[in-house]
Structure formats: C-alpha cells, structure tokens
Amino acid sequence: CWLSELNIRLLCPLPRRSIHSVAAPMAVAGHLPHVMGIRQPLLVRLSNWPDSGPTEWLEGPLWRDGPQRNIPFGDVLFVECDDFAVVATNGFKRLSPGGPSVKLRFAYMITCESCTEVDGKVTEILCRYDPDSSGRFPNGTPVLNWVHAAEHEVVRVGAGLAGGPTQGEDCTLLCENEVRKYLRCDGTDEGGKHFELERLGSVEVAPGFAA
C-alpha cells in the first residue's frame, strides 16, 4: 500500500447541500467524490479465493448515480473491528463465526468461518465469499465497508467534532487508493478540498498535507 499519510479534518455535519456548496474546490460537477474508509481495521482472509488469484477490479459510483470508480478486491481485506463479534449478541447481524452472510459494499457476500486470537485479541478472521453474489442485495442483509489490504491509502484525520465520525479524537483511516486522484501528491496542496467517506461523512484536506 502507499505509505503516505494525508492530513484531513472532518467537517461538521452540515446539510448535504451546504457541504457541497462549500466543497466546490473538490467537487466534480457539483458532487463530492466518494470512497470507503476504515477506522479500526480487522484483517479478513478469504478461504476460497483462488490460489494466486489476481486482484479483481470492481466498480462503485463516484457519487450517487455518478460515473464509476475502480475498487481493487482480493483475498486479503480490512473491515471495521466493530463489524465483527466473537459471540454475536441479540440483534448483532454482522460478521461472527457461524453467523449469517453479510454484503461487502459494491462487492460480494461473505460468511465468517472462524477467527484468530492473540492474547485475547482478535487479529484476523477467516471468511468464505460467494463468487456469484456480485450485484445481489438480499433484503435485510448488512452492508459493510472494506478496503483491499495491499492497495489502499493511509489517511490521518483530525479530531473533528465530539459527536462526529471520529468521536472527537485524532485517528488514522485506511481509504481506497482512488482518493489520490483528487489530491496533489507533492505536499504543496493548499487545502480546502473535500471528499466523502462512505458511512463516515465529509472530510476536508488540510493545507500542506504530508504525502
């Protein structure tokens, strides 16, 4: 993956119309580019991925009803830690060993088989994917964000608001590498650019981010 860290800060939860109006420097035809981002990554290995299978390129809209963006998919991925439970409590419908299948956004259905723990902490989970499930959305199936474990961007995010996506804390996100298309990579960006993290909200690039 890229070893760069991009400094961004979260925008306050403005109405979408307001966000898009202030985000004009980053917007394309009045829209914010969308990418997936993971805050607390948990490694996922796909047990039935073909041996030495190549990276598969999937597509997702750059914004709702917009042009498509390319998303790499393979045998090792990251999902959010909060999207997994060793023992599923009542009402938990995401990944757990022997639990129901979930949908990876813009990708496939996966089912958790087992997990690996080190000193009581889950370090990775083993899942099977359904290669025929692309494009299917069974009713009531949870949809999870994810990124390719080897092809992503490391993005440093500022504290933002106490009630925002980072809960008032600095954090690091793993984002689709598509995000690099919308940022200058020479460390001289003047800031003020915005894009949308799926499920997390809008973010703004800080002036002079490190790349």
Short mmCIF file of C-alpha atoms in Angstrom, two decimals:
data_model
loop_
_atom_site.label_atom_id
_atom_site.label_comp_id
_atom_site.label_asym_id
_atom_site.label_seq_id
_atom_site.Cartn_x
_atom_site.Cartn_y
_atom_site.Cartn_z
CA CYS A 1 0.00 0.00 0.00
CA TRP A 2 1.02 3.63 -0.23
CA LEU A 3 2.95 4.72 2.87
CA SER A 4 1.88 8.34 2.66
CA GLU A 5 -0.25 9.98 5.31
CA LEU A 6 -2.67 12.69 4.27
CA ASN A 7 -3.84 15.23 6.83
CA ILE A 8 -7.56 15.88 6.71
CA ARG A 9 -10.10 17.10 9.17
CA LEU A 10 -13.74 16.22 9.44
CA LEU A 11 -16.39 18.74 8.54
CA CYS A 12 -19.20 19.47 10.91
CA PRO A 13 -22.48 17.73 9.97
CA LEU A 14 -23.88 20.35 7.63
CA PRO A 15 -26.84 19.62 5.37
CA ARG A 16 -25.69 17.94 2.17
CA ARG A 17 -26.49 20.98 0.06
CA SER A 18 -24.38 23.19 2.34
CA ILE A 19 -21.47 20.74 2.35
CA HIS A 20 -21.45 20.52 -1.42
CA SER A 21 -21.56 24.30 -1.80
CA VAL A 22 -18.51 24.85 0.44
CA ALA A 23 -16.76 21.90 -1.16
CA ALA A 24 -16.64 23.45 -4.62
CA PRO A 25 -12.83 23.19 -4.94
CA MET A 26 -13.07 19.40 -4.63
CA ALA A 27 -16.45 18.75 -6.20
CA VAL A 28 -16.87 17.41 -9.69
CA ALA A 29 -19.98 18.72 -11.45
CA GLY A 30 -21.36 19.73 -8.04
CA HIS A 31 -20.74 16.33 -6.40
CA LEU A 32 -18.27 15.12 -3.80
CA PRO A 33 -16.18 12.07 -4.74
CA HIS A 34 -17.00 9.06 -2.53
CA VAL A 35 -14.53 6.47 -1.18
CA MET A 36 -14.67 3.83 1.55
CA GLY A 37 -12.58 4.29 4.70
CA ILE A 38 -11.81 2.01 7.65
CA ARG A 39 -11.05 3.47 11.07
CA GLN A 40 -10.23 0.37 13.15
CA PRO A 41 -9.06 -2.28 10.65
CA LEU A 42 -9.55 -6.01 11.17
CA LEU A 43 -7.88 -8.38 8.71
CA VAL A 44 -10.14 -10.67 6.66
CA ARG A 45 -8.80 -13.63 4.66
CA LEU A 46 -11.00 -15.31 2.06
CA SER A 47 -10.52 -19.06 2.39
CA ASN A 48 -11.92 -19.94 -1.02
CA TRP A 49 -10.18 -17.27 -3.08
CA PRO A 50 -8.32 -18.97 -5.98
CA ASP A 51 -4.67 -19.75 -5.21
CA SER A 52 -2.50 -16.92 -6.54
CA GLY A 53 -5.69 -15.33 -7.82
CA PRO A 54 -5.10 -11.84 -9.25
CA THR A 55 -6.60 -8.66 -7.90
CA GLU A 56 -10.14 -8.21 -9.20
CA TRP A 57 -11.28 -4.74 -10.11
CA LEU A 58 -14.84 -3.90 -9.13
CA GLU A 59 -16.81 -0.71 -9.66
CA GLY A 60 -18.80 1.63 -7.47
CA PRO A 61 -20.35 5.04 -8.18
CA LEU A 62 -18.12 8.04 -7.62
CA TRP A 63 -21.27 9.59 -6.20
CA ARG A 64 -24.91 8.53 -6.32
CA ASP A 65 -25.91 7.95 -9.95
CA GLY A 66 -22.49 9.23 -10.99
CA PRO A 67 -19.66 7.74 -13.06
CA GLN A 68 -17.95 4.59 -11.82
CA ARG A 69 -14.75 4.35 -9.78
CA ASN A 70 -12.43 1.33 -9.77
CA ILE A 71 -12.09 -0.62 -6.49
CA PRO A 72 -9.46 -3.38 -6.02
CA PHE A 73 -10.66 -6.63 -4.42
CA GLY A 74 -8.65 -9.71 -3.40
CA ASP A 75 -8.08 -12.48 -0.91
CA VAL A 76 -6.99 -10.23 1.99
CA LEU A 77 -9.11 -7.26 3.05
CA PHE A 78 -9.74 -4.97 6.00
CA VAL A 79 -13.15 -4.37 7.62
CA GLU A 80 -14.10 -2.41 10.74
CA CYS A 81 -13.44 -4.13 14.07
CA ASP A 82 -16.94 -3.13 15.17
CA ASP A 83 -18.38 -5.19 12.31
CA PHE A 84 -17.20 -8.42 13.96
CA ALA A 85 -18.10 -10.22 17.19
CA VAL A 86 -16.66 -13.49 18.51
CA VAL A 87 -20.04 -14.20 20.08
CA ALA A 88 -23.00 -12.47 18.47
CA THR A 89 -25.36 -10.92 20.98
CA ASN A 90 -29.07 -10.44 20.33
CA GLY A 91 -29.55 -8.11 17.40
CA PHE A 92 -25.96 -8.31 16.11
CA LYS A 93 -26.25 -9.10 12.39
CA ARG A 94 -22.74 -8.52 11.11
CA LEU A 95 -19.75 -10.88 10.98
CA SER A 96 -19.39 -13.65 13.58
CA PRO A 97 -18.21 -17.29 13.35
CA GLY A 98 -21.10 -19.38 12.04
CA GLY A 99 -23.25 -16.27 11.68
CA PRO A 100 -25.26 -15.05 8.69
CA SER A 101 -23.70 -13.72 5.50
CA VAL A 102 -23.08 -10.02 5.03
CA LYS A 103 -22.58 -7.92 1.91
CA LEU A 104 -19.32 -6.10 1.22
CA ARG A 105 -20.22 -2.77 -0.35
CA PHE A 106 -20.02 -2.93 -4.17
CA ALA A 107 -18.62 -6.47 -3.88
CA TYR A 108 -19.64 -9.95 -2.68
CA MET A 109 -21.44 -11.73 0.12
CA ILE A 110 -19.09 -13.21 2.73
CA THR A 111 -19.64 -15.61 5.64
CA CYS A 112 -17.36 -15.81 8.67
CA GLU A 113 -15.93 -19.27 9.41
CA SER A 114 -13.51 -18.65 12.27
CA CYS A 115 -11.18 -16.13 13.89
CA THR A 116 -7.64 -15.99 15.22
CA GLU A 117 -6.97 -14.53 18.66
CA VAL A 118 -3.64 -13.48 20.18
CA ASP A 119 -3.60 -12.64 23.90
CA GLY A 120 -7.36 -12.43 23.87
CA LYS A 121 -7.48 -10.01 20.92
CA VAL A 122 -8.90 -10.97 17.52
CA THR A 123 -6.20 -10.38 14.92
CA GLU A 124 -7.87 -11.78 11.80
CA ILE A 125 -10.98 -13.58 10.64
CA LEU A 126 -11.42 -16.28 8.02
CA CYS A 127 -14.37 -15.96 5.66
CA ARG A 128 -15.79 -17.56 2.53
CA TYR A 129 -17.05 -15.40 -0.30
CA ASP A 130 -19.80 -16.20 -2.76
CA PRO A 131 -18.39 -15.51 -6.26
CA ASP A 132 -21.91 -15.48 -7.70
CA SER A 133 -23.22 -12.82 -5.31
CA SER A 134 -21.93 -9.68 -7.01
CA GLY A 135 -24.83 -7.33 -7.59
CA ARG A 136 -27.18 -9.19 -5.22
CA PHE A 137 -28.72 -7.43 -2.23
CA PRO A 138 -30.86 -9.82 -0.15
CA ASN A 139 -33.38 -7.95 1.98
CA GLY A 140 -32.14 -7.13 5.46
CA THR A 141 -28.51 -8.05 4.74
CA PRO A 142 -25.99 -5.72 6.45
CA VAL A 143 -23.62 -3.89 4.10
CA LEU A 144 -20.04 -3.40 5.32
CA ASN A 145 -17.26 -1.07 4.28
CA TRP A 146 -13.89 -2.60 3.40
CA VAL A 147 -10.60 -1.87 1.69
CA HIS A 148 -8.01 -4.03 -0.06
CA ALA A 149 -5.25 -4.94 2.42
CA ALA A 150 -2.42 -4.26 -0.05
CA GLU A 151 -3.89 -1.42 -2.12
CA HIS A 152 -5.14 1.45 0.00
CA GLU A 153 -4.17 4.89 1.30
CA VAL A 154 -3.25 5.73 4.90
CA VAL A 155 -5.07 8.95 5.80
CA ARG A 156 -4.58 10.86 9.07
CA VAL A 157 -7.75 12.59 10.24
CA GLY A 158 -8.06 15.45 12.73
CA ALA A 159 -10.22 15.39 15.83
CA GLY A 160 -13.33 16.91 14.27
CA LEU A 161 -16.41 17.21 16.47
CA ALA A 162 -17.09 15.24 19.64
CA GLY A 163 -20.17 13.73 18.02
CA GLY A 164 -18.60 13.24 14.61
CA PRO A 165 -17.29 10.09 12.93
CA THR A 166 -14.01 10.12 14.90
CA GLN A 167 -15.73 10.93 18.21
CA GLY A 168 -13.52 13.95 18.87
CA GLU A 169 -10.23 12.04 18.56
CA ASP A 170 -7.37 12.02 16.08
CA CYS A 171 -7.30 8.76 14.13
CA THR A 172 -5.89 7.08 11.06
CA LEU A 173 -8.12 5.79 8.27
CA LEU A 174 -7.39 3.26 5.56
CA CYS A 175 -9.06 4.52 2.38
CA GLU A 176 -9.49 3.36 -1.18
CA ASN A 177 -6.49 4.42 -3.23
CA GLU A 178 -8.95 6.18 -5.55
CA VAL A 179 -8.62 9.16 -3.19
CA ARG A 180 -5.18 10.01 -4.57
CA LYS A 181 -6.76 11.06 -7.86
CA TYR A 182 -8.33 14.05 -6.13
CA LEU A 183 -5.31 15.27 -4.16
CA ARG A 184 -1.99 16.73 -5.17
CA CYS A 185 0.82 14.43 -4.08
CA ASP A 186 3.76 16.86 -3.81
CA GLY A 187 2.94 18.14 -0.30
CA THR A 188 2.02 21.61 -1.58
CA ASP A 189 -1.76 21.28 -1.63
CA GLU A 190 -3.42 24.47 -0.44
CA GLY A 191 -6.18 22.59 1.34
CA GLY A 192 -9.89 23.28 1.21
CA LYS A 193 -10.66 20.18 -0.86
CA HIS A 194 -13.32 17.77 0.26
CA PHE A 195 -14.45 14.22 -0.37
CA GLU A 196 -16.97 11.83 1.15
CA LEU A 197 -16.10 8.76 3.21
CA GLU A 198 -18.86 6.17 2.89
CA ARG A 199 -20.70 5.81 6.22
CA LEU A 200 -18.37 8.31 7.93
CA GLY A 201 -19.11 11.69 6.37
CA SER A 202 -17.38 14.53 4.56
CA VAL A 203 -13.73 15.38 5.15
CA GLU A 204 -11.56 18.35 4.24
CA VAL A 205 -7.91 18.22 3.20
CA ALA A 206 -5.72 20.34 5.48
CA PRO A 207 -3.24 22.80 3.89
CA GLY A 208 0.21 21.36 3.26
CA PHE A 209 -0.70 17.73 3.91
CA ALA A 210 2.22 15.29 4.05
CA ALA A 211 2.39 12.96 1.06
#
